[in-house]
Amino acid sequence: MHSFGYRANALLTFAVTILAFICAIASFSDNFSNQAPSAQIQILNINWFQKQPHGNDEVSLTMNITADLQSLFTWNTKQVFAFVAAEYETSKNTLNQVSLWDAIIPEKEEANFWIQISNKYRFIDQGHNLRGKDFNLTLHWHVMPKTGKMFADKIVMSGYRLPNAYR
Amino acid sequence: MGWIGETVDSIKSIKIRQLLTQAVTLGMIVTSALIIWKAMMCVTGTESPVVVVLSGSMEPAFQRGDILFLRMTKDPIRTGEIVVFKIDGRDIPIVHRVIEVHERKTTGKVDVLTKGDNNDVDDIGLYADGQMWLHRHHIMGRAVGFLPYVGWVTIIMTEKPIIKYLLIGAMGLLVITSKD
């Protein structure tokens, strides 16, 4: 019972168990952080709005995105992944969500930002339902921890509308 | 002739009962590991409750060698979720984020488009020929938690199988030669 092998085995098992326990506690502590993020999105311009050769509508727009996500960062946060998605309903689909822009925020200092940008990903419908369409813009965030459970949530901003005719 | 007598003596001295006890103990250890694995499959609702990240397409969040805990519920698939999916005809599961969702009113079926955070383009190039969307049956689970670095053990054992054989051989030897 006192050989090197047994001692090394006991030490290793204990070390791994303690490490797992610490990771679990670090993750659990994330539940106690107060999160109060805020965001605003303004559509500055509809750059163009066309029907593609295959029949699907496509829009290009320029947005002004302001957000303060600093309160999402805890000591166990590795990065926050933020993205903006357009949500709307059509006659065929109850829900369409199209991601327009995303960013990786690695540090708390960079989480209070203002950016003016045209959509990073193409906003293409399944069909040609977008004329005069009301849609929501949601800012989602995904908090990725150094260890443990990931958290995600969103802010929904409604009241946006696409033009009634192609441009 | 003396050494034959010695060999026979040493074979007789192996206590059958002790050997059987060791075999049963080994069997119990293996089956309880299997029970735990199957129980995790039931609790999380997916065939593979834990996966190892193999590529760098989700960096800097997930590096190669991290492990992800998966869960699959009946909740609808929405953008932003990190999902693990398999393409028809390919074995390797891919862990990427959903960037587009179109859910049909009549059937409730979804068309899903995914993209790795660190990739410049979406995953259309990864899907099967002619496939434009993923559907629910391709998706094995959502990532809900993660642990860094732990998956390297699996990666090393898969890429250099000799280490796997060495480890199992050493463990087998330890079990046989341990005196209690």
mmCIF file of C-alpha atoms in Angstrom:
data_model
loop_
_atom_site.group_PDB
_atom_site.id
_atom_site.type_symbol
_atom_site.label_atom_id
_atom_site.label_comp_id
_atom_site.label_asym_id
_atom_site.label_seq_id
_atom_site.Cartn_x
_atom_site.Cartn_y
_atom_site.Cartn_z
ATOM 1 C CA MET A 1 0.000 0.000 0.000
ATOM 2 C CA HIS A 2 2.972 2.279 0.244
ATOM 3 C CA SER A 3 4.621 1.738 -3.094
ATOM 4 C CA PHE A 4 5.302 4.542 -5.500
ATOM 5 C CA GLY A 5 2.654 3.269 -7.890
ATOM 6 C CA TYR A 6 -0.167 3.408 -5.367
ATOM 7 C CA ARG A 7 0.845 6.827 -4.125
ATOM 8 C CA ALA A 8 1.106 8.250 -7.635
ATOM 9 C CA ASN A 9 -2.302 6.792 -8.492
ATOM 10 C CA ALA A 10 -3.968 8.216 -5.399
ATOM 11 C CA LEU A 11 -2.391 11.620 -5.953
ATOM 12 C CA LEU A 12 -3.426 11.746 -9.588
ATOM 13 C CA THR A 13 -7.018 10.719 -8.883
ATOM 14 C CA PHE A 14 -7.306 13.314 -6.153
ATOM 15 C CA ALA A 15 -5.821 16.038 -8.343
ATOM 16 C CA VAL A 16 -8.197 15.304 -11.212
ATOM 17 C CA THR A 17 -11.214 15.229 -8.914
ATOM 18 C CA ILE A 18 -10.294 18.563 -7.355
ATOM 19 C CA LEU A 19 -9.722 20.078 -10.796
ATOM 20 C CA ALA A 20 -13.140 18.935 -11.980
ATOM 21 C CA PHE A 21 -14.701 20.343 -8.836
ATOM 22 C CA ILE A 22 -13.019 23.719 -9.313
ATOM 23 C CA CYS A 23 -14.198 23.905 -12.928
ATOM 24 C CA ALA A 24 -17.754 23.167 -11.812
ATOM 25 C CA ILE A 25 -17.646 25.847 -9.123
ATOM 26 C CA ALA A 26 -16.202 28.406 -11.543
ATOM 27 C CA SER A 27 -19.045 27.706 -13.916
ATOM 28 C CA PHE A 28 -21.620 27.860 -11.123
ATOM 29 C CA SER A 29 -20.377 31.266 -10.032
ATOM 30 C CA ASP A 30 -21.500 32.650 -13.384
ATOM 31 C CA ASN A 31 -25.091 32.347 -12.210
ATOM 32 C CA PHE A 32 -24.541 35.134 -9.707
ATOM 33 C CA SER A 33 -23.454 37.859 -12.091
ATOM 34 C CA ASN A 34 -25.857 40.754 -12.714
ATOM 35 C CA GLN A 35 -26.328 41.183 -16.410
ATOM 36 C CA ALA A 36 -27.770 44.375 -17.856
ATOM 37 C CA PRO A 37 -26.759 44.707 -21.473
ATOM 38 C CA SER A 38 -28.251 47.319 -23.765
ATOM 39 C CA ALA A 39 -28.335 47.778 -27.507
ATOM 40 C CA GLN A 40 -29.776 49.874 -30.293
ATOM 41 C CA ILE A 41 -29.862 49.260 -34.009
ATOM 42 C CA GLN A 42 -30.672 51.860 -36.604
ATOM 43 C CA ILE A 43 -31.091 51.131 -40.280
ATOM 44 C CA LEU A 44 -29.339 53.939 -42.089
ATOM 45 C CA ASN A 45 -30.000 52.925 -45.639
ATOM 46 C CA ILE A 46 -31.439 50.210 -47.799
ATOM 47 C CA ASN A 47 -28.633 49.908 -50.330
ATOM 48 C CA TRP A 48 -30.511 47.753 -52.787
ATOM 49 C CA PHE A 49 -33.456 45.405 -52.877
ATOM 50 C CA GLN A 50 -33.753 42.988 -55.762
ATOM 51 C CA LYS A 51 -35.197 39.732 -56.933
ATOM 52 C CA GLN A 52 -32.484 37.261 -57.844
ATOM 53 C CA PRO A 53 -32.524 35.185 -61.021
ATOM 54 C CA HIS A 54 -33.743 32.112 -59.050
ATOM 55 C CA GLY A 55 -36.695 34.097 -57.737
ATOM 56 C CA ASN A 56 -35.526 34.813 -54.183
ATOM 57 C CA ASP A 57 -35.553 38.333 -52.777
ATOM 58 C CA GLU A 58 -32.315 39.818 -51.565
ATOM 59 C CA VAL A 59 -31.711 42.972 -49.528
ATOM 60 C CA SER A 60 -28.549 44.855 -48.690
ATOM 61 C CA LEU A 61 -28.759 47.344 -45.867
ATOM 62 C CA THR A 62 -26.444 49.531 -43.816
ATOM 63 C CA MET A 63 -26.951 49.465 -40.069
ATOM 64 C CA ASN A 64 -25.725 51.482 -37.157
ATOM 65 C CA ILE A 65 -25.255 49.130 -34.202
ATOM 66 C CA THR A 66 -24.655 50.486 -30.710
ATOM 67 C CA ALA A 67 -24.316 48.130 -27.785
ATOM 68 C CA ASP A 68 -22.990 47.923 -24.275
ATOM 69 C CA LEU A 69 -22.320 44.303 -23.382
ATOM 70 C CA GLN A 70 -19.757 44.932 -20.673
ATOM 71 C CA SER A 71 -21.931 43.585 -17.857
ATOM 72 C CA LEU A 72 -21.931 40.138 -19.467
ATOM 73 C CA PHE A 73 -18.251 39.578 -18.756
ATOM 74 C CA THR A 74 -17.323 37.640 -15.627
ATOM 75 C CA TRP A 75 -13.988 36.294 -14.463
ATOM 76 C CA ASN A 76 -14.898 33.002 -16.125
ATOM 77 C CA THR A 77 -15.622 34.511 -19.537
ATOM 78 C CA LYS A 78 -13.406 33.715 -22.490
ATOM 79 C CA GLN A 79 -15.304 35.701 -25.106
ATOM 80 C CA VAL A 80 -18.750 36.976 -26.016
ATOM 81 C CA PHE A 81 -20.082 36.185 -29.471
ATOM 82 C CA ALA A 82 -22.585 38.822 -30.580
ATOM 83 C CA PHE A 83 -24.678 38.731 -33.715
ATOM 84 C CA VAL A 84 -27.607 40.565 -35.254
ATOM 85 C CA ALA A 85 -30.373 38.600 -36.924
ATOM 86 C CA ALA A 86 -33.431 39.702 -38.853
ATOM 87 C CA GLU A 87 -36.625 37.837 -37.922
ATOM 88 C CA TYR A 88 -39.810 37.851 -39.947
ATOM 89 C CA GLU A 89 -42.765 35.726 -40.914
ATOM 90 C CA THR A 90 -43.951 34.780 -44.391
ATOM 91 C CA SER A 91 -46.964 32.958 -45.759
ATOM 92 C CA LYS A 92 -45.009 29.741 -46.084
ATOM 93 C CA ASN A 93 -42.761 29.985 -43.030
ATOM 94 C CA THR A 94 -43.778 30.742 -39.444
ATOM 95 C CA LEU A 95 -40.315 31.985 -38.682
ATOM 96 C CA ASN A 96 -37.322 33.082 -40.669
ATOM 97 C CA GLN A 97 -34.138 34.122 -38.938
ATOM 98 C CA VAL A 98 -31.281 35.422 -41.025
ATOM 99 C CA SER A 99 -28.018 36.409 -39.425
ATOM 100 C CA LEU A 100 -26.762 39.713 -40.805
ATOM 101 C CA TRP A 101 -23.645 40.456 -38.806
ATOM 102 C CA ASP A 102 -21.584 38.923 -36.068
ATOM 103 C CA ALA A 103 -18.514 39.750 -34.013
ATOM 104 C CA ILE A 104 -16.309 38.112 -31.441
ATOM 105 C CA ILE A 105 -15.666 40.266 -28.386
ATOM 106 C CA PRO A 106 -12.675 38.886 -26.528
ATOM 107 C CA GLU A 107 -12.444 41.433 -23.739
ATOM 108 C CA LYS A 108 -14.646 43.563 -21.539
ATOM 109 C CA GLU A 109 -13.123 46.806 -22.825
ATOM 110 C CA GLU A 110 -14.235 46.058 -26.365
ATOM 111 C CA ALA A 111 -17.818 45.269 -25.348
ATOM 112 C CA ASN A 112 -19.022 48.860 -25.419
ATOM 113 C CA PHE A 113 -19.079 49.584 -29.124
ATOM 114 C CA TRP A 114 -20.621 51.526 -31.959
ATOM 115 C CA ILE A 115 -20.307 50.264 -35.494
ATOM 116 C CA GLN A 116 -21.709 51.298 -38.840
ATOM 117 C CA ILE A 117 -21.652 48.478 -41.302
ATOM 118 C CA SER A 118 -23.517 46.876 -44.155
ATOM 119 C CA ASN A 119 -24.721 43.330 -43.658
ATOM 120 C CA LYS A 120 -21.866 40.863 -43.467
ATOM 121 C CA TYR A 121 -24.012 37.955 -44.582
ATOM 122 C CA ARG A 122 -26.490 38.014 -47.421
ATOM 123 C CA PHE A 123 -30.096 38.619 -46.507
ATOM 124 C CA ILE A 124 -31.888 36.263 -48.898
ATOM 125 C CA ASP A 125 -35.459 35.087 -48.498
ATOM 126 C CA GLN A 126 -36.882 31.708 -49.433
ATOM 127 C CA GLY A 127 -39.154 33.159 -52.080
ATOM 128 C CA HIS A 128 -40.140 36.710 -52.885
ATOM 129 C CA ASN A 129 -42.000 37.815 -49.801
ATOM 130 C CA LEU A 130 -39.933 40.730 -48.630
ATOM 131 C CA ARG A 131 -41.684 43.720 -50.212
ATOM 132 C CA GLY A 132 -43.251 45.840 -47.495
ATOM 133 C CA LYS A 133 -42.291 43.215 -44.907
ATOM 134 C CA ASP A 134 -42.182 44.120 -41.218
ATOM 135 C CA PHE A 135 -39.308 42.546 -39.398
ATOM 136 C CA ASN A 136 -37.517 42.509 -36.056
ATOM 137 C CA LEU A 137 -33.828 42.958 -35.543
ATOM 138 C CA THR A 138 -32.482 40.978 -32.638
ATOM 139 C CA LEU A 139 -29.090 41.327 -31.052
ATOM 140 C CA HIS A 140 -28.087 37.924 -29.682
ATOM 141 C CA TRP A 141 -25.123 37.237 -27.475
ATOM 142 C CA HIS A 142 -23.477 33.976 -26.499
ATOM 143 C CA VAL A 143 -21.208 34.074 -23.480
ATOM 144 C CA MET A 144 -18.492 31.458 -23.845
ATOM 145 C CA PRO A 145 -16.816 30.577 -20.561
ATOM 146 C CA LYS A 146 -13.305 29.512 -19.779
ATOM 147 C CA THR A 147 -14.888 26.333 -18.397
ATOM 148 C CA GLY A 148 -18.432 25.117 -17.981
ATOM 149 C CA LYS A 149 -21.880 26.209 -19.028
ATOM 150 C CA MET A 150 -22.506 28.638 -21.885
ATOM 151 C CA PHE A 151 -25.181 31.309 -21.626
ATOM 152 C CA ALA A 152 -27.111 32.934 -24.439
ATOM 153 C CA ASP A 153 -29.805 35.601 -24.600
ATOM 154 C CA LYS A 154 -31.056 38.364 -26.857
ATOM 155 C CA ILE A 155 -32.675 41.774 -27.176
ATOM 156 C CA VAL A 156 -35.502 42.049 -29.684
ATOM 157 C CA MET A 157 -36.021 45.367 -31.451
ATOM 158 C CA SER A 158 -39.103 45.605 -33.586
ATOM 159 C CA GLY A 159 -40.608 48.134 -35.905
ATOM 160 C CA TYR A 160 -38.426 47.808 -38.981
ATOM 161 C CA ARG A 161 -39.950 47.626 -42.405
ATOM 162 C CA LEU A 162 -38.647 46.903 -45.882
ATOM 163 C CA PRO A 163 -39.687 49.111 -48.801
ATOM 164 C CA ASN A 164 -42.740 48.215 -50.828
ATOM 165 C CA ALA A 165 -40.926 48.113 -54.147
ATOM 166 C CA TYR A 166 -37.639 46.843 -55.453
ATOM 167 C CA ARG A 167 -34.828 49.368 -55.833
ATOM 168 C CA MET B 1 12.055 -33.119 -16.421
ATOM 169 C CA GLY B 2 12.478 -30.931 -13.374
ATOM 170 C CA TRP B 3 11.283 -27.766 -15.076
ATOM 171 C CA ILE B 4 8.096 -29.419 -16.255
ATOM 172 C CA GLY B 5 7.407 -30.316 -12.642
ATOM 173 C CA GLU B 6 8.115 -26.719 -11.631
ATOM 174 C CA THR B 7 5.768 -25.326 -14.296
ATOM 175 C CA VAL B 8 3.001 -27.706 -13.271
ATOM 176 C CA ASP B 9 3.499 -26.695 -9.648
ATOM 177 C CA SER B 10 3.273 -22.998 -10.442
ATOM 178 C CA ILE B 11 0.114 -23.559 -12.488
ATOM 179 C CA LYS B 12 -1.444 -25.495 -9.618
ATOM 180 C CA SER B 13 -0.548 -22.690 -7.235
ATOM 181 C CA ILE B 14 -2.652 -20.109 -9.144
ATOM 182 C CA LYS B 15 -5.681 -19.871 -6.983
ATOM 183 C CA ILE B 16 -8.687 -20.343 -9.235
ATOM 184 C CA ARG B 17 -10.971 -18.417 -6.934
ATOM 185 C CA GLN B 18 -8.661 -15.415 -6.789
ATOM 186 C CA LEU B 19 -8.335 -15.386 -10.580
ATOM 187 C CA LEU B 20 -12.081 -15.578 -11.045
ATOM 188 C CA THR B 21 -12.617 -12.765 -8.549
ATOM 189 C CA GLN B 22 -10.178 -10.568 -10.444
ATOM 190 C CA ALA B 23 -11.886 -11.353 -13.750
ATOM 191 C CA VAL B 24 -15.301 -10.528 -12.335
ATOM 192 C CA THR B 25 -14.010 -7.281 -10.806
ATOM 193 C CA LEU B 26 -12.584 -6.254 -14.149
ATOM 194 C CA GLY B 27 -15.881 -7.095 -15.822
ATOM 195 C CA MET B 28 -17.782 -5.019 -13.256
ATOM 196 C CA ILE B 29 -15.555 -2.006 -13.830
ATOM 197 C CA VAL B 30 -16.028 -2.171 -17.594
ATOM 198 C CA THR B 31 -19.787 -2.648 -17.392
ATOM 199 C CA SER B 32 -20.288 0.159 -14.881
ATOM 200 C CA ALA B 33 -18.413 2.502 -17.213
ATOM 201 C CA LEU B 34 -20.775 1.383 -19.983
ATOM 202 C CA ILE B 35 -23.807 1.935 -17.717
ATOM 203 C CA ILE B 36 -22.672 5.473 -16.936
ATOM 204 C CA TRP B 37 -22.188 6.206 -20.636
ATOM 205 C CA LYS B 38 -25.632 4.898 -21.589
ATOM 206 C CA ALA B 39 -27.247 6.775 -18.711
ATOM 207 C CA MET B 40 -25.654 9.990 -19.954
ATOM 208 C CA MET B 41 -27.052 9.265 -23.413
ATOM 209 C CA CYS B 42 -30.546 8.997 -21.882
ATOM 210 C CA VAL B 43 -30.237 12.138 -19.767
ATOM 211 C CA THR B 44 -28.880 14.357 -22.522
ATOM 212 C CA GLY B 45 -31.067 12.939 -25.277
ATOM 213 C CA THR B 46 -28.295 12.474 -27.772
ATOM 214 C CA GLU B 47 -26.164 9.603 -29.034
ATOM 215 C CA SER B 48 -22.956 11.318 -28.109
ATOM 216 C CA PRO B 49 -23.237 13.386 -24.964
ATOM 217 C CA VAL B 50 -19.599 14.439 -25.174
ATOM 218 C CA VAL B 51 -17.603 15.304 -28.309
ATOM 219 C CA VAL B 52 -14.031 16.385 -28.851
ATOM 220 C CA VAL B 53 -13.362 19.462 -30.991
ATOM 221 C CA LEU B 54 -11.210 18.350 -33.911
ATOM 222 C CA SER B 55 -10.749 21.442 -36.055
ATOM 223 C CA GLY B 56 -10.050 25.111 -35.573
ATOM 224 C CA SER B 57 -13.189 26.358 -37.264
ATOM 225 C CA MET B 58 -14.739 27.692 -34.053
ATOM 226 C CA GLU B 59 -11.700 29.465 -32.688
ATOM 227 C CA PRO B 60 -11.042 31.324 -30.484
ATOM 228 C CA ALA B 61 -13.947 29.904 -28.491
ATOM 229 C CA PHE B 62 -13.254 26.228 -29.063
ATOM 230 C CA GLN B 63 -9.743 25.075 -29.748
ATOM 231 C CA ARG B 64 -8.731 21.672 -31.006
ATOM 232 C CA GLY B 65 -8.675 19.334 -28.036
ATOM 233 C CA ASP B 66 -11.521 20.864 -26.046
ATOM 234 C CA ILE B 67 -14.532 18.783 -25.161
ATOM 235 C CA LEU B 68 -18.128 19.867 -25.543
ATOM 236 C CA PHE B 69 -21.138 18.690 -23.559
ATOM 237 C CA LEU B 70 -24.159 18.197 -25.753
ATOM 238 C CA ARG B 71 -27.855 18.113 -25.106
ATOM 239 C CA MET B 72 -30.761 17.576 -27.446
ATOM 240 C CA THR B 73 -34.250 18.724 -26.560
ATOM 241 C CA LYS B 74 -37.427 19.063 -28.565
ATOM 242 C CA ASP B 75 -37.068 22.871 -28.542
ATOM 243 C CA PRO B 76 -36.973 24.389 -32.000
ATOM 244 C CA ILE B 77 -33.615 25.174 -33.527
ATOM 245 C CA ARG B 78 -32.823 28.887 -33.534
ATOM 246 C CA THR B 79 -29.985 31.045 -34.799
ATOM 247 C CA GLY B 80 -26.974 31.398 -32.577
ATOM 248 C CA GLU B 81 -27.127 27.886 -31.203
ATOM 249 C CA ILE B 82 -23.972 25.866 -31.524
ATOM 250 C CA VAL B 83 -25.019 22.552 -32.997
ATOM 251 C CA VAL B 84 -23.267 19.315 -33.769
ATOM 252 C CA PHE B 85 -24.325 17.699 -37.008
ATOM 253 C CA LYS B 86 -23.347 14.873 -39.314
ATOM 254 C CA ILE B 87 -23.582 15.043 -43.073
ATOM 255 C CA ASP B 88 -25.182 12.004 -44.750
ATOM 256 C CA GLY B 89 -22.484 9.615 -45.765
ATOM 257 C CA ARG B 90 -19.781 11.112 -43.565
ATOM 258 C CA ASP B 91 -18.790 9.936 -40.111
ATOM 259 C CA ILE B 92 -17.232 12.962 -38.560
ATOM 260 C CA PRO B 93 -19.509 15.238 -36.540
ATOM 261 C CA ILE B 94 -19.073 18.958 -37.169
ATOM 262 C CA VAL B 95 -19.572 21.631 -34.514
ATOM 263 C CA HIS B 96 -20.711 24.965 -35.972
ATOM 264 C CA ARG B 97 -23.139 27.768 -35.245
ATOM 265 C CA VAL B 98 -26.584 28.181 -36.827
ATOM 266 C CA ILE B 99 -26.814 31.397 -38.808
ATOM 267 C CA GLU B 100 -30.076 30.964 -40.674
ATOM 268 C CA VAL B 101 -33.376 29.264 -39.845
ATOM 269 C CA HIS B 102 -36.521 28.909 -41.957
ATOM 270 C CA GLU B 103 -39.366 27.081 -40.250
ATOM 271 C CA ARG B 104 -42.332 25.852 -42.309
ATOM 272 C CA LYS B 105 -45.767 26.796 -41.112
ATOM 273 C CA THR B 106 -47.525 23.637 -42.228
ATOM 274 C CA THR B 107 -45.065 20.917 -41.307
ATOM 275 C CA GLY B 108 -42.937 22.528 -38.605
ATOM 276 C CA LYS B 109 -39.844 21.360 -40.438
ATOM 277 C CA VAL B 110 -36.817 23.625 -40.441
ATOM 278 C CA ASP B 111 -34.170 24.525 -42.978
ATOM 279 C CA VAL B 112 -30.943 25.392 -41.203
ATOM 280 C CA LEU B 113 -27.715 26.972 -42.432
ATOM 281 C CA THR B 114 -24.558 26.801 -40.345
ATOM 282 C CA LYS B 115 -21.134 28.432 -40.296
ATOM 283 C CA GLY B 116 -18.007 28.081 -38.243
ATOM 284 C CA ASP B 117 -17.137 31.260 -36.348
ATOM 285 C CA ASN B 118 -13.614 31.244 -37.688
ATOM 286 C CA ASN B 119 -14.570 30.434 -41.287
ATOM 287 C CA ASP B 120 -15.177 33.104 -43.888
ATOM 288 C CA VAL B 121 -17.968 31.294 -45.689
ATOM 289 C CA ASP B 122 -20.992 29.340 -44.589
ATOM 290 C CA ASP B 123 -21.092 25.564 -44.627
ATOM 291 C CA ILE B 124 -22.811 24.996 -47.966
ATOM 292 C CA GLY B 125 -19.507 23.641 -49.241
ATOM 293 C CA LEU B 126 -19.500 21.024 -46.500
ATOM 294 C CA TYR B 127 -22.973 19.710 -47.096
ATOM 295 C CA ALA B 128 -23.649 16.841 -49.495
ATOM 296 C CA ASP B 129 -23.861 17.626 -53.210
ATOM 297 C CA GLY B 130 -27.002 19.565 -53.992
ATOM 298 C CA GLN B 131 -27.884 19.966 -50.330
ATOM 299 C CA MET B 132 -28.680 23.581 -49.478
ATOM 300 C CA TRP B 133 -29.947 23.223 -45.921
ATOM 301 C CA LEU B 134 -29.587 21.048 -42.881
ATOM 302 C CA HIS B 135 -32.662 19.483 -41.373
ATOM 303 C CA ARG B 136 -33.483 18.451 -37.855
ATOM 304 C CA HIS B 137 -32.515 14.840 -38.364
ATOM 305 C CA HIS B 138 -28.953 15.835 -39.251
ATOM 306 C CA ILE B 139 -28.470 17.582 -35.933
ATOM 307 C CA MET B 140 -27.243 15.450 -33.064
ATOM 308 C CA GLY B 141 -27.243 17.968 -30.277
ATOM 309 C CA ARG B 142 -26.618 21.479 -29.048
ATOM 310 C CA ALA B 143 -23.453 22.422 -27.184
ATOM 311 C CA VAL B 144 -24.284 23.589 -23.679
ATOM 312 C CA GLY B 145 -20.962 23.497 -21.876
ATOM 313 C CA PHE B 146 -17.301 22.941 -22.445
ATOM 314 C CA LEU B 147 -14.026 21.960 -20.820
ATOM 315 C CA PRO B 148 -10.685 22.992 -22.287
ATOM 316 C CA TYR B 149 -7.783 20.653 -23.172
ATOM 317 C CA VAL B 150 -9.343 17.436 -21.826
ATOM 318 C CA GLY B 151 -9.986 16.090 -25.310
ATOM 319 C CA TRP B 152 -6.306 15.856 -26.213
ATOM 320 C CA VAL B 153 -6.221 12.384 -24.638
ATOM 321 C CA THR B 154 -8.758 11.169 -27.198
ATOM 322 C CA ILE B 155 -7.033 12.934 -30.091
ATOM 323 C CA ILE B 156 -3.658 11.411 -29.244
ATOM 324 C CA MET B 157 -5.174 7.950 -28.869
ATOM 325 C CA THR B 158 -6.935 8.227 -32.223
ATOM 326 C CA GLU B 159 -4.018 9.608 -34.179
ATOM 327 C CA LYS B 160 -1.330 7.407 -32.675
ATOM 328 C CA PRO B 161 -3.070 4.105 -31.967
ATOM 329 C CA ILE B 162 0.143 2.623 -30.607
ATOM 330 C CA ILE B 163 -0.351 4.679 -27.463
ATOM 331 C CA LYS B 164 -3.829 3.224 -27.041
ATOM 332 C CA TYR B 165 -2.442 -0.320 -27.201
ATOM 333 C CA LEU B 166 0.368 0.545 -24.809
ATOM 334 C CA LEU B 167 -2.051 1.996 -22.266
ATOM 335 C CA ILE B 168 -4.454 -0.926 -22.423
ATOM 336 C CA GLY B 169 -1.566 -3.375 -22.254
ATOM 337 C CA ALA B 170 -0.137 -1.639 -19.211
ATOM 338 C CA MET B 171 -3.507 -1.552 -17.469
ATOM 339 C CA GLY B 172 -4.083 -5.231 -18.201
ATOM 340 C CA LEU B 173 -0.652 -6.059 -16.825
ATOM 341 C CA LEU B 174 -1.324 -4.092 -13.653
ATOM 342 C CA VAL B 175 -4.611 -5.893 -13.073
ATOM 343 C CA ILE B 176 -3.078 -9.326 -13.547
ATOM 344 C CA THR B 177 -0.019 -8.767 -11.425
ATOM 345 C CA SER B 178 -1.627 -6.903 -8.550
ATOM 346 C CA LYS B 179 -1.693 -9.085 -5.516
ATOM 347 C CA ASP B 180 -4.981 -7.978 -4.085
#
